[in-house]
Short mmCIF file of C-alpha atoms in Angstrom, two decimals:
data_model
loop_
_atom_site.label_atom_id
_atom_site.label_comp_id
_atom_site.label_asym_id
_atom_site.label_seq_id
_atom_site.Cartn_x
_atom_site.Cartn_y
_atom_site.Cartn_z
CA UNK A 1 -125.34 -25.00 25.60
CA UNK A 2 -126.74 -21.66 24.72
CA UNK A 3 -124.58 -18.39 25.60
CA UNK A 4 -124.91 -14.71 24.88
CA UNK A 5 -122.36 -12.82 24.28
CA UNK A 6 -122.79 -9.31 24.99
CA UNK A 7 -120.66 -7.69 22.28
CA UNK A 8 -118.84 -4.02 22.80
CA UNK A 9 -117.90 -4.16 18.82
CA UNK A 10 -119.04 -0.71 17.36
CA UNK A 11 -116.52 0.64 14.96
CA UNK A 12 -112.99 0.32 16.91
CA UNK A 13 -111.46 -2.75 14.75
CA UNK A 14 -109.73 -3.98 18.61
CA UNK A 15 -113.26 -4.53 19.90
CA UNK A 16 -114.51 -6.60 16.80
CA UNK A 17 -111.51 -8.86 17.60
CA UNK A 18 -112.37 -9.14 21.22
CA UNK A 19 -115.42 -10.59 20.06
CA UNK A 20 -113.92 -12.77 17.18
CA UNK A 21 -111.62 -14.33 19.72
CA UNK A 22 -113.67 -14.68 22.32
CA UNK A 23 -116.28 -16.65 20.39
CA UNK A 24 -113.70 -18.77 19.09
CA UNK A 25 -112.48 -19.52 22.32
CA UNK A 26 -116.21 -20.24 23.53
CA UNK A 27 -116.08 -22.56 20.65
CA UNK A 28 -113.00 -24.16 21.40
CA UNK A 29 -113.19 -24.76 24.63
CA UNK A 30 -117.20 -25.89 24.71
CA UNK A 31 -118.17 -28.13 22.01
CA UNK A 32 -121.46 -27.71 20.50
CA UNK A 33 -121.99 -24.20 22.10
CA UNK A 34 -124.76 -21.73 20.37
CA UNK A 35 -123.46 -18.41 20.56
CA UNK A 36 -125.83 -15.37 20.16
CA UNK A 37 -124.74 -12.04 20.05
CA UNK A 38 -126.66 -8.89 21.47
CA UNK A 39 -124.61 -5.57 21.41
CA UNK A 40 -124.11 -3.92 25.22
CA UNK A 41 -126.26 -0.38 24.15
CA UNK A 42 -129.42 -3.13 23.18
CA UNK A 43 -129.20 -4.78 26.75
CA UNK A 44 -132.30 -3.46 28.19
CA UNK A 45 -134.68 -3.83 25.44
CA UNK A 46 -133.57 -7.97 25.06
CA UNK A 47 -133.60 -9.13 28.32
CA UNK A 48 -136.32 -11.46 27.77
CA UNK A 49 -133.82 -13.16 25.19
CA UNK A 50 -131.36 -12.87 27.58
CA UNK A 51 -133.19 -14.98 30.06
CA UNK A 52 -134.01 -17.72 27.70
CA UNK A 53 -130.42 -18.72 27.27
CA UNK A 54 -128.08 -20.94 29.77
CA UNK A 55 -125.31 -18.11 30.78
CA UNK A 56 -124.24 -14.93 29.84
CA UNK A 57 -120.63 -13.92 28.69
CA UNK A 58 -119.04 -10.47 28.28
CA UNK A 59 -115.14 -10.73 26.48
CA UNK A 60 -112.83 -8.73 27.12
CA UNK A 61 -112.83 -4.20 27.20
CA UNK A 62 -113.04 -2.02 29.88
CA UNK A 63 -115.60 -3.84 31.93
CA UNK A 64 -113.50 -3.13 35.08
CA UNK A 65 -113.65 0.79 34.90
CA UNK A 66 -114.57 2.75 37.68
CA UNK A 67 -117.58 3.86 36.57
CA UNK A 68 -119.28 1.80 34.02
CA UNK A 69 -122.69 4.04 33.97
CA UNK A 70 -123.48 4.69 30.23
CA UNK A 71 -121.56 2.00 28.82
CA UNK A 72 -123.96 -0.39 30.04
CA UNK A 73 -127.48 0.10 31.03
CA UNK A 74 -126.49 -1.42 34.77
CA UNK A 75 -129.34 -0.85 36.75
CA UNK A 76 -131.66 -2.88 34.08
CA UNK A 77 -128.88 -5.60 34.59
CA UNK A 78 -128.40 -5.94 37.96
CA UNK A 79 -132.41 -5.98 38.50
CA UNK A 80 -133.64 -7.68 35.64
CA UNK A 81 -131.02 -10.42 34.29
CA UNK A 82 -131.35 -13.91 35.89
CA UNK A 83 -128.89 -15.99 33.79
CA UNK A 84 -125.25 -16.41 35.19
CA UNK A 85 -122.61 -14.13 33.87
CA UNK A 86 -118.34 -14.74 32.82
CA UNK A 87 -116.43 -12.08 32.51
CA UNK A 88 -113.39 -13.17 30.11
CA UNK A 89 -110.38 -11.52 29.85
CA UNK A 90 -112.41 -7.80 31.00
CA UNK A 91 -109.54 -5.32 31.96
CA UNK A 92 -109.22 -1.94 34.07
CA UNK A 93 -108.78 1.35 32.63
CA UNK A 94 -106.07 3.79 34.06
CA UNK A 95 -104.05 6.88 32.49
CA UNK A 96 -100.66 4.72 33.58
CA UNK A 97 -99.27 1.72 35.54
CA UNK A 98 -97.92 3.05 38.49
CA UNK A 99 -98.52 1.51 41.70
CA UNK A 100 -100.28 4.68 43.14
CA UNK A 101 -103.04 4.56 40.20
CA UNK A 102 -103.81 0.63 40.42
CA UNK A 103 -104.51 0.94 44.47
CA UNK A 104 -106.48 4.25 44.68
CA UNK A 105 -108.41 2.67 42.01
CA UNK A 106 -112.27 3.16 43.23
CA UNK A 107 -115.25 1.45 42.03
CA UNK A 108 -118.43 3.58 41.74
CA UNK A 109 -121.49 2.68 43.81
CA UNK A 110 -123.32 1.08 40.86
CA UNK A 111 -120.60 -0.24 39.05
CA UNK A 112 -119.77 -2.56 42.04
CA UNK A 113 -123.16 -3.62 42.38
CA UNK A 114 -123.04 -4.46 38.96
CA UNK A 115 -119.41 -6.32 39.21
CA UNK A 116 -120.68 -8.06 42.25
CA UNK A 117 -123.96 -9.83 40.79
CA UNK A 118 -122.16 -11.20 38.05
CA UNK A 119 -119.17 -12.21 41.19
CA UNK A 120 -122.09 -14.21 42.55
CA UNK A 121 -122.33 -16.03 39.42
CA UNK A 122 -119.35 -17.88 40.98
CA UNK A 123 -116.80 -18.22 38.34
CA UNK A 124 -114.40 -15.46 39.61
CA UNK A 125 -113.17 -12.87 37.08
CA UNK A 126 -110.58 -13.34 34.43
CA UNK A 127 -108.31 -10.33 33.96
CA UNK A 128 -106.40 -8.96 31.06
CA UNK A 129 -103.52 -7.94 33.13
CA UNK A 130 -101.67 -8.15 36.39
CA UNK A 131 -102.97 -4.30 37.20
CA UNK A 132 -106.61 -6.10 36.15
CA UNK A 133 -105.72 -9.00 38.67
CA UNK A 134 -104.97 -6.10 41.45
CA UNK A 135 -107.47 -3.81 41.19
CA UNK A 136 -110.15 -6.09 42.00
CA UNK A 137 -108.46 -8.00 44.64
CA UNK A 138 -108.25 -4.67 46.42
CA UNK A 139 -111.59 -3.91 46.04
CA UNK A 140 -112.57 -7.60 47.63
CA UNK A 141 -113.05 -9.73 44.54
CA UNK A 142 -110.40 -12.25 45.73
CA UNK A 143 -111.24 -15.43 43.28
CA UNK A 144 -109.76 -12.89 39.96
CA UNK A 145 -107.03 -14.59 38.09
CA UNK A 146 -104.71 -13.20 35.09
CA UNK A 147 -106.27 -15.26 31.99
CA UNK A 148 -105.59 -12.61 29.40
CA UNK A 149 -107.67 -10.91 26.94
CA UNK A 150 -109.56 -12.72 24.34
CA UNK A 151 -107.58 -11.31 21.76
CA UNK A 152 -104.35 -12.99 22.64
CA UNK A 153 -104.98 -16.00 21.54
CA UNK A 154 -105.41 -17.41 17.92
CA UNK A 155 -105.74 -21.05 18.08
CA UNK A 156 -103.18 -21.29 15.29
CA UNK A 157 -100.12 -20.29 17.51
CA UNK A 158 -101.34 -21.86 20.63
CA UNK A 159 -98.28 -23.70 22.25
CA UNK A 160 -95.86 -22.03 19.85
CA UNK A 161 -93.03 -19.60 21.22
CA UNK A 162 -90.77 -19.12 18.53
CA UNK A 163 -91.24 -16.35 15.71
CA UNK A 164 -93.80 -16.77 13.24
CA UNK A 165 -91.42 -16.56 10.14
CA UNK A 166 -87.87 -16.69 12.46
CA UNK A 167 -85.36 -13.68 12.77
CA UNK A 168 -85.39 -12.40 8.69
CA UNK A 169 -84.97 -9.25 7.30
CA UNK A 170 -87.29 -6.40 7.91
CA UNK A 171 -89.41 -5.89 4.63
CA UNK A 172 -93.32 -4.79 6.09
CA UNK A 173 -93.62 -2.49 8.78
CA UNK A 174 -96.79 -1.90 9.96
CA UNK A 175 -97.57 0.95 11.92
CA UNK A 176 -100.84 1.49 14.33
CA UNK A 177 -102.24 4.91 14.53
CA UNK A 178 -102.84 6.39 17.88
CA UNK A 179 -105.99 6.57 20.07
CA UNK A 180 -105.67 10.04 21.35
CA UNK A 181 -105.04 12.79 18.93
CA UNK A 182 -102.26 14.25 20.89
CA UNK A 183 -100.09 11.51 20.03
CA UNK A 184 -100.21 11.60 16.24
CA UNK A 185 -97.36 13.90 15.77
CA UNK A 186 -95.24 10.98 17.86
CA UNK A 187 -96.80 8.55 15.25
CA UNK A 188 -95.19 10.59 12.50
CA UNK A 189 -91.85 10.50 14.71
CA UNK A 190 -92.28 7.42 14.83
CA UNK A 191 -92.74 6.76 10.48
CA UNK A 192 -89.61 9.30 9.77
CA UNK A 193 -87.08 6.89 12.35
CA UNK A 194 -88.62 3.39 10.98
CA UNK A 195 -88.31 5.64 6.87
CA UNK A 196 -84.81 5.70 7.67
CA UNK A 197 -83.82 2.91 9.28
CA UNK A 198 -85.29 0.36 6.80
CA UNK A 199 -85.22 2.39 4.01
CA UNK A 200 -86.28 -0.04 1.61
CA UNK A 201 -89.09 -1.81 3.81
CA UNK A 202 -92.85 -1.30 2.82
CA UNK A 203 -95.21 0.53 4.94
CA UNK A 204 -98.52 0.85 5.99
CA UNK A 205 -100.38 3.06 8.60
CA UNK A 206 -103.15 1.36 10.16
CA UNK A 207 -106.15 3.43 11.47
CA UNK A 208 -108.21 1.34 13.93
CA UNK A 209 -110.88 3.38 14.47
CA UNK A 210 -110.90 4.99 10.99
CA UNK A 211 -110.34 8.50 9.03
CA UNK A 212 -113.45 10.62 8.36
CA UNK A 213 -116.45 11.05 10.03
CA UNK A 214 -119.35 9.20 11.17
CA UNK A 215 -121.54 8.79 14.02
CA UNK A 216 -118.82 7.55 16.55
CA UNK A 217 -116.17 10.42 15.17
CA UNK A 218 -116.67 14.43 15.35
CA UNK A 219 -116.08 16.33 12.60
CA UNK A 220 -113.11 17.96 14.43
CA UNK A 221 -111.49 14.48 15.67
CA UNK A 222 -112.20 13.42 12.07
CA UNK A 223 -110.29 16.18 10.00
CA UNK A 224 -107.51 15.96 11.63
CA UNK A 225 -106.89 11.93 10.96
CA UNK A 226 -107.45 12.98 7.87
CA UNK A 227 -105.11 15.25 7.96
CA UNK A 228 -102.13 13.04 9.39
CA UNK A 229 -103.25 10.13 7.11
CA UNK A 230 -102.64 12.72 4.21
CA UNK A 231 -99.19 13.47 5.60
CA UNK A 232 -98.24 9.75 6.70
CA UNK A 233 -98.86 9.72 3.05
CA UNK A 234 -96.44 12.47 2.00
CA UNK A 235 -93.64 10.13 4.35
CA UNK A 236 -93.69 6.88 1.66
CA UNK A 237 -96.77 5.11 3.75
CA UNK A 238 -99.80 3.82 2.91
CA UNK A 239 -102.77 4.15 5.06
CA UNK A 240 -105.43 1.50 5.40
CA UNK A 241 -108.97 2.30 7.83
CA UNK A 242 -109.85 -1.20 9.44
CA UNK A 243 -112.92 0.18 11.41
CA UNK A 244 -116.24 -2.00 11.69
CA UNK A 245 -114.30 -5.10 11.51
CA UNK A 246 -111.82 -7.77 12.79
CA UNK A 247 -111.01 -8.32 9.13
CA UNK A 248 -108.76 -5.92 8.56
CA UNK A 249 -105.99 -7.42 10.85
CA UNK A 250 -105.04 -9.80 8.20
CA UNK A 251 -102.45 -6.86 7.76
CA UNK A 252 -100.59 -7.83 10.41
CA UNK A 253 -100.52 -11.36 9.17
CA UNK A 254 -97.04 -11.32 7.38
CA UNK A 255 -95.52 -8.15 8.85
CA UNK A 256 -91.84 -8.72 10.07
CA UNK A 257 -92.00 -5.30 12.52
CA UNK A 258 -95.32 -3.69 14.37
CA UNK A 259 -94.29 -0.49 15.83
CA UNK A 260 -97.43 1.70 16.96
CA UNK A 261 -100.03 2.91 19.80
CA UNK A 262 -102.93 -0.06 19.57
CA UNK A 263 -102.72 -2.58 21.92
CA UNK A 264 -104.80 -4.96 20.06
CA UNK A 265 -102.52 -4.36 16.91
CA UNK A 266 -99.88 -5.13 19.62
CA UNK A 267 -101.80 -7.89 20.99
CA UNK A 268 -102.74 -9.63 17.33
CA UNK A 269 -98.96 -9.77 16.63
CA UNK A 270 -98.01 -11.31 19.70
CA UNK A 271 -100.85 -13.96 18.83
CA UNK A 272 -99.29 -14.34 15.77
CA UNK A 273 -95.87 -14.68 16.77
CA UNK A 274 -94.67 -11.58 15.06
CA UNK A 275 -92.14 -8.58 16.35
CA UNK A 276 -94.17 -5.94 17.89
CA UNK A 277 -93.26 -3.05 19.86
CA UNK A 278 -96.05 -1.09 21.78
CA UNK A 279 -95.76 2.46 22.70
CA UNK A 280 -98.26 2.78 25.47
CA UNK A 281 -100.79 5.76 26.14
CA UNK A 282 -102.07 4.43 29.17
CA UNK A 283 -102.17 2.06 31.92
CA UNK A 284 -103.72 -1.01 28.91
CA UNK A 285 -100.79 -1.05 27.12
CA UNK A 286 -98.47 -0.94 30.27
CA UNK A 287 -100.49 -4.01 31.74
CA UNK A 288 -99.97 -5.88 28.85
CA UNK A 289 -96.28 -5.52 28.74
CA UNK A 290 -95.73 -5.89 32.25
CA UNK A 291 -97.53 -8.95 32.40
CA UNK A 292 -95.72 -10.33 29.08
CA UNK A 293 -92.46 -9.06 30.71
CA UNK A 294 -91.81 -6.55 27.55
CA UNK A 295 -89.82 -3.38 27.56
CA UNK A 296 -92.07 -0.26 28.20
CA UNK A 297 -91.77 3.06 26.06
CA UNK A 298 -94.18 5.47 26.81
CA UNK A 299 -96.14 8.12 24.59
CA UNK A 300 -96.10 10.41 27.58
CA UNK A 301 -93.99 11.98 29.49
CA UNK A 302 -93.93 10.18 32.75
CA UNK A 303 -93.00 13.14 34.23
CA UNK A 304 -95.89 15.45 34.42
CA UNK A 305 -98.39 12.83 34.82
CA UNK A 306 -101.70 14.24 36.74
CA UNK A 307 -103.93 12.12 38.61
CA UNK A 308 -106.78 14.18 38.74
CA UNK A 309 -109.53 13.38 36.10
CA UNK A 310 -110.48 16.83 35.29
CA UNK A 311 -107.21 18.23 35.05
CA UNK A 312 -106.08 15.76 33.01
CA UNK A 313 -108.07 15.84 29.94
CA UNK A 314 -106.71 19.49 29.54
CA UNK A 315 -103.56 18.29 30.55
CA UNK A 316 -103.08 15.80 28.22
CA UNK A 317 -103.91 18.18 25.10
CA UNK A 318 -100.79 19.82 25.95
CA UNK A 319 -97.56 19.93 23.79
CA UNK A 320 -95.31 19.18 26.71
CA UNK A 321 -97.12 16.28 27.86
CA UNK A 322 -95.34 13.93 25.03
CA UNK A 323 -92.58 11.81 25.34
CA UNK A 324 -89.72 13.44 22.72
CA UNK A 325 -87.66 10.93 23.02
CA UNK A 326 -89.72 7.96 21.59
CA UNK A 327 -87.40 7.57 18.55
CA UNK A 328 -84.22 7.24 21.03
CA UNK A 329 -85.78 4.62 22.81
CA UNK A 330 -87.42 2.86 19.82
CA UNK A 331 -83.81 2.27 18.61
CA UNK A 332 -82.92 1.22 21.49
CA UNK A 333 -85.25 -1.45 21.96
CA UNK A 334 -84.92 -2.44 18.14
CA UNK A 335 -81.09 -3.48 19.03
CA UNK A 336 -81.82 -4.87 21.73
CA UNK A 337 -84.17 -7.24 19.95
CA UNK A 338 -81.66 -7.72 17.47
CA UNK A 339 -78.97 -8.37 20.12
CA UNK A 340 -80.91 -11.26 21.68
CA UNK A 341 -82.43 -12.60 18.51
CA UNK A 342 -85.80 -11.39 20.13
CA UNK A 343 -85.76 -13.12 23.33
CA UNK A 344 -87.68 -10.88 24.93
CA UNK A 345 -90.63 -11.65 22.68
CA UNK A 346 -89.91 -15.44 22.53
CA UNK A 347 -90.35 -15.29 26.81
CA UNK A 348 -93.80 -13.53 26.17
CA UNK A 349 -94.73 -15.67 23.65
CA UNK A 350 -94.20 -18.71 26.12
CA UNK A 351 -96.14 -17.07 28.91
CA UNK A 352 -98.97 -16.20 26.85
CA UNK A 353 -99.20 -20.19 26.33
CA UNK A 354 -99.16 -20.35 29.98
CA UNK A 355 -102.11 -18.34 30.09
CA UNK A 356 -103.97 -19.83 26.81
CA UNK A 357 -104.28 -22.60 29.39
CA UNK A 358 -105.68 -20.78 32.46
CA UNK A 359 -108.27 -19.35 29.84
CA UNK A 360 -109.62 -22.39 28.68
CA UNK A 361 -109.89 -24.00 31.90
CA UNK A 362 -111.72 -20.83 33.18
CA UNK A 363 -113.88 -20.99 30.08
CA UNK A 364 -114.84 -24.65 30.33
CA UNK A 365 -116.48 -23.65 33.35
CA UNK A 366 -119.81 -22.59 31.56
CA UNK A 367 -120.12 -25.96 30.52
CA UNK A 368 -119.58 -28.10 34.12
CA UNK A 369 -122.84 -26.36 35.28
#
C-alpha cells in the first residue's frame, strides 16, 4: 500500500515525534506499507503526487483548530485532492479545559469543509483527547473516537503498565522548557524547588523548540530563551536545544523525574513508562491528563482566565496571569506519587494500552480498503 503522510515537523522537536510515531505505527499496524512524506506548507504544489498514492494520512497536531486557514492550503485540498484521508490521533486547540471552552468551540466555514471531505473518507476521526472526542461530536462528526496521539505509543512499552526502571531513587531530572514566554520565570520556579529537593540529582533543561534565532523564532522571542537558558545555567542545569528532530528525546530515555511545560516531553515519558508531571498551559496538556486520569497543575491562574481571543493574547503577557503557587502544588503531587508508589501513573499507563489498541484497529483500516 502506498500512503502519504502529510508531515507538520518544522523545527518544534514534539512535531518530529508525531511523525516518527505515527509512521511507525503505519508500519506496525500495515505490513509492507510505503510511506512518503510531503510537508503540510508543500501541499498545493504536489498534489499530482498526492493523487498517485492509495490514501492520505495526517498524524497527530492541531488539525482540529477552529480555523485551520494558513496552516494548510485548504481550499487546494478540499478541491483538488482525490485520495482518501485518516486523521490519527489530530487534537483541538483551546487556552483551557473547561467545559464552557470545549462546547462554544466553533469551526470556521472552511475549516469544516475541509474536516468534512476528509469525514467522507469514512474512517471517522481519531482524537488525542476526550475534549478532542467532544468537540467534534458537537459539531456533528459523530463516528470520532479517543485513539490518542501518535506520540503515545512506542512499540517497546506497548502492554506494559508498570515503571520503566520501578520506584528508585531520583538521580536525572529532566526539565521541559515552556512554550509561551510568559511562563519561563515558573520554569525557573520550577528548577530552584526540584535544586532543593534532590539536591544531588542531575539536571537538564530541555528546549523543544530551541534557543537562538532562526526563521521560525524572532529575534525578540529568541534573546530571551537565551537569556533564561543562561540563567537555568547559573541554577546547576544544563540546557540541551532538541529542535529539528525527534532525536533528541533519547534524553528522556533514563530520566527517573520529568517535571516541565511540553506535552510531548510529557507524552514521551508516559510512552516510556517514566514519572512525569505536566504543568499545563492550555487546554493540550489538560486533555491529556484528563483523559490519562492524572493530577492537573496549571501554569495559569485559573482565575482570570479570558475567553476572548483578542484580549487574551495581551492578557496572557501579564504578570498576574501565572499560577504562584506551582512549587506548592508540585510538592504536593511529588508525595503523593511517593505515597502510592506512583499509582496514579501506573492507571495511565494501563489506559494508554487500552488505547494502543483502539489505534491500531483504527489504523488497520487503510489497509481493508
Amino acid at each position: 500500500m502506498e500512503i502519504v503522510y502529510l508531515s507538520g515537523a518544522y523545527k518544534n522537536a514534539g512535531d518530529f515525534l508525531i511523525e516518527k510515531r505515527a509512521v511507525e505505527l503505519l508500519e506496525y499496524a500495515i505490513p509492507g506499507v510505503n510511506i512518503t512524506r510531503i510537508l503540510r506548507s508543500d501541499i498545493a504544489g504536489k498534489i499530482g503526487e498526492i493523487n498517485e498514492r492509495d490514501a492520505v494520512v495526517i498524524g497527530g497536531g492541531p488539525i482540529y483548530q477552529e480555523n485551520l486557514d494558513g496552516y494548510m492550503p485548504l481550499q487546494a485540498y478540499i478541491d483538488k485532492v482525490k485520495r482518501p484521508t485518516m486523521i490519527m490521533g489530530g487534537g483541538w486547540y483551546g487556552p483551557d479545559g473547561g467545559a464552557s471552552t470545549v462546547f462554544r468551540y466553533r469551526f470556521e466555514e472552511l475549516t469544516k469543509r475541509f474536516l468534512q471531505k476528509i469525514y467522507e473518507s469514512g474512517f471517522g476521526f481519531s482524537c488525542r483527547d476526550i475534549h478532542t472526542v467532544n468537540v467534534l461530536r458537537n459539531a456533528g462528526f459523530k463516528d470520532s473516537v479517543m485513539t490518542g496521539c501518535p506520540a503515545w505509543y512506542d512499540l517497546e512499552f506497548a502492554g506494559k503498565a508498570d515503571l520503566r526502571d520501578g520506584d528508585g531513587p531520583i538521580r536525572k531530572i529532566v526539565v521541559s522548557d515552556p512554550a509561551k514566554l510568559c511562563n519561563l520565570e515558573g520554569a525557573l520556579g520550577v528548577v530552584r524547588y526540584l535544586r532543593d529537593r534532590y539536591p544531588r540529582a542531575e539536571m537538564t533543561v530541555v528546549f523543544h523548540r530551541g534557543i537562538t534565532n532562526d526563521k521560525y523564532t524572532s529575534g525578540k522571542s529568541g534573546n530571551m530563551l537565551f537569556r533564561y537558558a543562561g540563567l537555568f545555567e547559573d541554577l546547576g542545569a544544563k540546557v540541551l536545544d532538541i529542535s529539528y528532530s525527534a532525536d533528541g528525546f533519547r534524553v528522556y530515555d533514563d530520566c527517573d523525574l520529568h517535571v516541565g511545560f511540553r506535552v510531548h516531553a510529557h507524552i514521551y515519558n508516559l510512552s516510556r513508562r517514566n514519572r512525569t508531571i505536566l504543568i499545563e498551559e492550555d487546554g493540550r496538556g489538560a486533555g491529556v491528563n484528563e483523559t490519562l486520569g492524572l493530577p492537573s497543575i496549571r501554569a495559569y491562574d485559573d482565575r482570570v482566565l479570558v475567553k476572548n481571543v483578542y484580549l487574551r493574547k495581551i492578557h496572557t503577557r501579564m504578570p498576574y496571569y501565572a499560577n504562584r503557587h506551582i512549587a506548592d502544588e508540585l510538592g504536593s503531587y511529588l508525595d503523593l506519587l511517593e505515597a502510592t508508589g506512583c499509582q496514579y501513573l501506573k492507571n495511565a499507563f494501563a489506559l494508554q494500552n487500552i488505547y494502543f489498541d483502539r489505534m491500531t484497529d483504527f489504523v488497520r483500516q487503510l489497509g481493508q480498503g
